[in-house]
mmCIF file of C-alpha atoms and ligand atoms in Angstrom:
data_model
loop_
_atom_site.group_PDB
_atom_site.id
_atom_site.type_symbol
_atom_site.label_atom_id
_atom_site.label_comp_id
_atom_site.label_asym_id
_atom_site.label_seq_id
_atom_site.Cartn_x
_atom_site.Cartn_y
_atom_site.Cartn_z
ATOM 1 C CA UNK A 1 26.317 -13.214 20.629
ATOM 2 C CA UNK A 2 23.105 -14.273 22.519
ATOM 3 C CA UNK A 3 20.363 -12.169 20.777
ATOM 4 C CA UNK A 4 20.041 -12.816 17.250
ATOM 5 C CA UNK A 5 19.800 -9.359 15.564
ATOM 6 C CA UNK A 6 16.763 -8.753 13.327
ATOM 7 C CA UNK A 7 17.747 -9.480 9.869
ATOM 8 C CA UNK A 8 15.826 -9.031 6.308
ATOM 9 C CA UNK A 9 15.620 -11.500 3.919
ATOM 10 C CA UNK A 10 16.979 -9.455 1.128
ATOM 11 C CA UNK A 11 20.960 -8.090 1.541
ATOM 12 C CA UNK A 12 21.711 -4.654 2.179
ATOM 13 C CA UNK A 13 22.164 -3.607 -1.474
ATOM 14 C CA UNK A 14 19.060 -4.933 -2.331
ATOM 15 C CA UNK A 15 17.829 -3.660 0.800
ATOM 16 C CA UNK A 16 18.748 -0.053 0.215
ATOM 17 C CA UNK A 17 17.420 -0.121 -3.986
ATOM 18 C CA UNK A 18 14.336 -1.701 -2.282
ATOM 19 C CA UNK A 19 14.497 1.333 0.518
ATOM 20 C CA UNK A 20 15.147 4.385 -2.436
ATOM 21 C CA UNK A 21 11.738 2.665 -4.504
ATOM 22 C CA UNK A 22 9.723 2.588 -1.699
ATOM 23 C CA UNK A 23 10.516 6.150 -0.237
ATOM 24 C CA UNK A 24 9.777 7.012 -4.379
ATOM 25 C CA UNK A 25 6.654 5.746 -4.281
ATOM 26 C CA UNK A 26 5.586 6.935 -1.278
ATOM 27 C CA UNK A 27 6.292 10.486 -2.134
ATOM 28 C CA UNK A 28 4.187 9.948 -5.316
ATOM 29 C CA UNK A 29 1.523 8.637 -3.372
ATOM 30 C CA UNK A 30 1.753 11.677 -0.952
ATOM 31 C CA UNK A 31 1.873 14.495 -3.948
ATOM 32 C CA UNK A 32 -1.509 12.045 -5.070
ATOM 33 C CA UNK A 33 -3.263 12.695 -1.877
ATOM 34 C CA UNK A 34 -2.773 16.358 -2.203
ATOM 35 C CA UNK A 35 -4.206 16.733 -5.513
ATOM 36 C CA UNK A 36 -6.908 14.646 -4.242
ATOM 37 C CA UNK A 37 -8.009 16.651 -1.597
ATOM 38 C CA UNK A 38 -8.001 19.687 -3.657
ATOM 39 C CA UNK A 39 -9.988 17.666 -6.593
ATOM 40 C CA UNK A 40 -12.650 16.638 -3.979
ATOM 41 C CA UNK A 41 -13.379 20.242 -2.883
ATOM 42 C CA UNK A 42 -13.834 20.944 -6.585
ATOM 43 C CA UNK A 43 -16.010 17.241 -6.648
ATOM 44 C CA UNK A 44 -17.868 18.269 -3.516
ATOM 45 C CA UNK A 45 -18.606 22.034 -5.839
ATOM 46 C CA UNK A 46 -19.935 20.098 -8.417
ATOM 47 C CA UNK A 47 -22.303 18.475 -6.023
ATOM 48 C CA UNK A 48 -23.746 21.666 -4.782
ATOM 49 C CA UNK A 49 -23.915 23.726 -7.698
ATOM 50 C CA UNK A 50 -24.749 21.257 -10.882
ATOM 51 C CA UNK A 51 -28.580 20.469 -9.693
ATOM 52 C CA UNK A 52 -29.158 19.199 -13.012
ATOM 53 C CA UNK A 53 -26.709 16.259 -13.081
ATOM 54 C CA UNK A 54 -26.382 15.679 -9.485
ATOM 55 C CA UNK A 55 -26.411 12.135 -9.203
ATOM 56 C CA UNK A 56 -23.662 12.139 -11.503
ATOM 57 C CA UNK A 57 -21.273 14.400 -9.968
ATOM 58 C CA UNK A 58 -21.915 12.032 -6.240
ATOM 59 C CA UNK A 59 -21.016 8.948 -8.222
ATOM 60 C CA UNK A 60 -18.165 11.065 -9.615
ATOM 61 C CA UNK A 61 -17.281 12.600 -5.532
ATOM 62 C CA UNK A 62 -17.840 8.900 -4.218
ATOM 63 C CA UNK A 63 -15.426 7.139 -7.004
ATOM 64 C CA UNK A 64 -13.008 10.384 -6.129
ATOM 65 C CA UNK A 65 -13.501 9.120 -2.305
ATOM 66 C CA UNK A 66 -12.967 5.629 -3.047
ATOM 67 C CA UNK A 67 -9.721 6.060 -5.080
ATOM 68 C CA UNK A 68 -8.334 8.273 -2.368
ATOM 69 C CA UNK A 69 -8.852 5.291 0.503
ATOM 70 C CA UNK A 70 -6.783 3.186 -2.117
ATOM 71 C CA UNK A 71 -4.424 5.387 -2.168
ATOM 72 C CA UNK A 72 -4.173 5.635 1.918
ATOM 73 C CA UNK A 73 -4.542 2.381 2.199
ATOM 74 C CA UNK A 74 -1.284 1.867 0.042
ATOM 75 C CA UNK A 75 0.577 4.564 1.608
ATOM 76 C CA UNK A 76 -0.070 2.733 5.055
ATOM 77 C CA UNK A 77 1.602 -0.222 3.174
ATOM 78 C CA UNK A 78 4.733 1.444 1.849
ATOM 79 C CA UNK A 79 5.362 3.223 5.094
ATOM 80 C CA UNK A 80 5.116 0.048 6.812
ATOM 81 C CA UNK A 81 7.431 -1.754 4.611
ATOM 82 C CA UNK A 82 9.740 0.991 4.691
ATOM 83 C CA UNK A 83 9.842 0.471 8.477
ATOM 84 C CA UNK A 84 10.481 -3.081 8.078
ATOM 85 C CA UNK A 85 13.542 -2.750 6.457
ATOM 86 C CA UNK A 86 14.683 -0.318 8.589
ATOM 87 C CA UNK A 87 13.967 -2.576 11.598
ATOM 88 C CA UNK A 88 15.668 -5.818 9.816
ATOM 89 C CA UNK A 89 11.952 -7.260 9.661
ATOM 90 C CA UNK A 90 11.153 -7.471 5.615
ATOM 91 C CA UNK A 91 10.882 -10.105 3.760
ATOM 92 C CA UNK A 92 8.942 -12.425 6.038
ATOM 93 C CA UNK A 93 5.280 -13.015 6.138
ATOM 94 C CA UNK A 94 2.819 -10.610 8.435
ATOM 95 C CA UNK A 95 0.684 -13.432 9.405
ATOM 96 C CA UNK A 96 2.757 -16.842 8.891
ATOM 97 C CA UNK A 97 6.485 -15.401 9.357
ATOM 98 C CA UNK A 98 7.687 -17.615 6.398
ATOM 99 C CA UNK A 99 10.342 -15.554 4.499
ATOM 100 C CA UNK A 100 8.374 -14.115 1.305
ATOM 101 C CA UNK A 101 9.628 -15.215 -2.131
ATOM 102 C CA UNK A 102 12.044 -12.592 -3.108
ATOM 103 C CA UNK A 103 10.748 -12.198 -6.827
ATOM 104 C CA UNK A 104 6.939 -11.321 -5.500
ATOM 105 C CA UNK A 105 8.774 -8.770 -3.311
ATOM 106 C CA UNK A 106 11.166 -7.432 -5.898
ATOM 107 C CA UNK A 107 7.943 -6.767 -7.845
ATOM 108 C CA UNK A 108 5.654 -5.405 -4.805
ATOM 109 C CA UNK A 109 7.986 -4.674 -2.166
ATOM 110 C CA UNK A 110 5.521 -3.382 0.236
ATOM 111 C CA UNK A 111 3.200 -6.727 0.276
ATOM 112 C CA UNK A 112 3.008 -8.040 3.491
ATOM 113 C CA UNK A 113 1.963 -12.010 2.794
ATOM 114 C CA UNK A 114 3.137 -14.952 1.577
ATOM 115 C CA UNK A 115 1.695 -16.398 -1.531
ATOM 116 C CA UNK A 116 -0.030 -18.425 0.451
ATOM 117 C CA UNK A 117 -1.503 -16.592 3.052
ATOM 118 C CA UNK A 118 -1.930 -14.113 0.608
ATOM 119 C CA UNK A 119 -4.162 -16.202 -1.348
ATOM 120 C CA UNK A 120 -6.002 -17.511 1.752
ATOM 121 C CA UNK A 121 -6.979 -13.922 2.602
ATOM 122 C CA UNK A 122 -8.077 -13.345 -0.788
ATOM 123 C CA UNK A 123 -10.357 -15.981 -1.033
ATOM 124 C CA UNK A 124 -11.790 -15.252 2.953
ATOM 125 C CA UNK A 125 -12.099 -12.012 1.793
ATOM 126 C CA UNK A 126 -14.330 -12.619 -1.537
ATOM 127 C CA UNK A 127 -16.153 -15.169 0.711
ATOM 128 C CA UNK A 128 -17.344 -12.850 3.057
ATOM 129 C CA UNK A 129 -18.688 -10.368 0.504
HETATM 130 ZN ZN1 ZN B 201 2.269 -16.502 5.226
#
């Protein structure tokens, strides 16, 4: 053999729990996004309609709005970790390729960093606020 397959860093049985929790969760977080779209109509009512307490129902619309990018945003995750697996990719680190400490990704199996790098983006990030 003279092409080394693509292989995850978790086994296959772990592989396919990991596989059934993510495809969970990102059914969940679909069904969310619905809701959410309906809410913010409703949100975006409010807005229009209760003059007197306006600038409370934007904060309420812009929290709604903020909670819903979350909520993308961690879709976008679990899909991508769920095409990882399928690819023989997971387990290993998005930006350093290390292999990911199993127990961080038996807790959060769609993170995408190392601890490491993980905490170096972190701490970039807070920087540049
Ligand atoms: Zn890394």
């Amino acid at each position: 053999m003279s092409v080394e397959e693509p292989r995850n860093t978790v086994g296959s049985a772990e592989a396919e729990e990991l596989r059934a929790r993510l495809a969970e969760q990102a059914a969940s977080l679909r069904r969310r996004l619905d809701e959410r779209s309906i809410k913010e109509e409703e949100l975006r009512g409010d807005c229009l309609l209760d003059a007197a307490d306006v600038s409370s129902a934007t904060e309420a619309l812009r929290q709604h709005q903020a909670d819903t990018e979350n909520d993308r945003t961690l879709l976008a995750r679990v899909e991508s970790a769920l095409d990882r697996l399928e690819n023989g990719r997971f387990g290993y680190c998005a930006r350093c390729g290390t292999e990911i400490d199993p127990d961080r990704l038996r807790a959060l199996p769609h993170i995408e960093h190392c601890l490491r790098c993980q905490t170096e983006l972190e701490r970039s990030q807070s920087a540049s606020r």
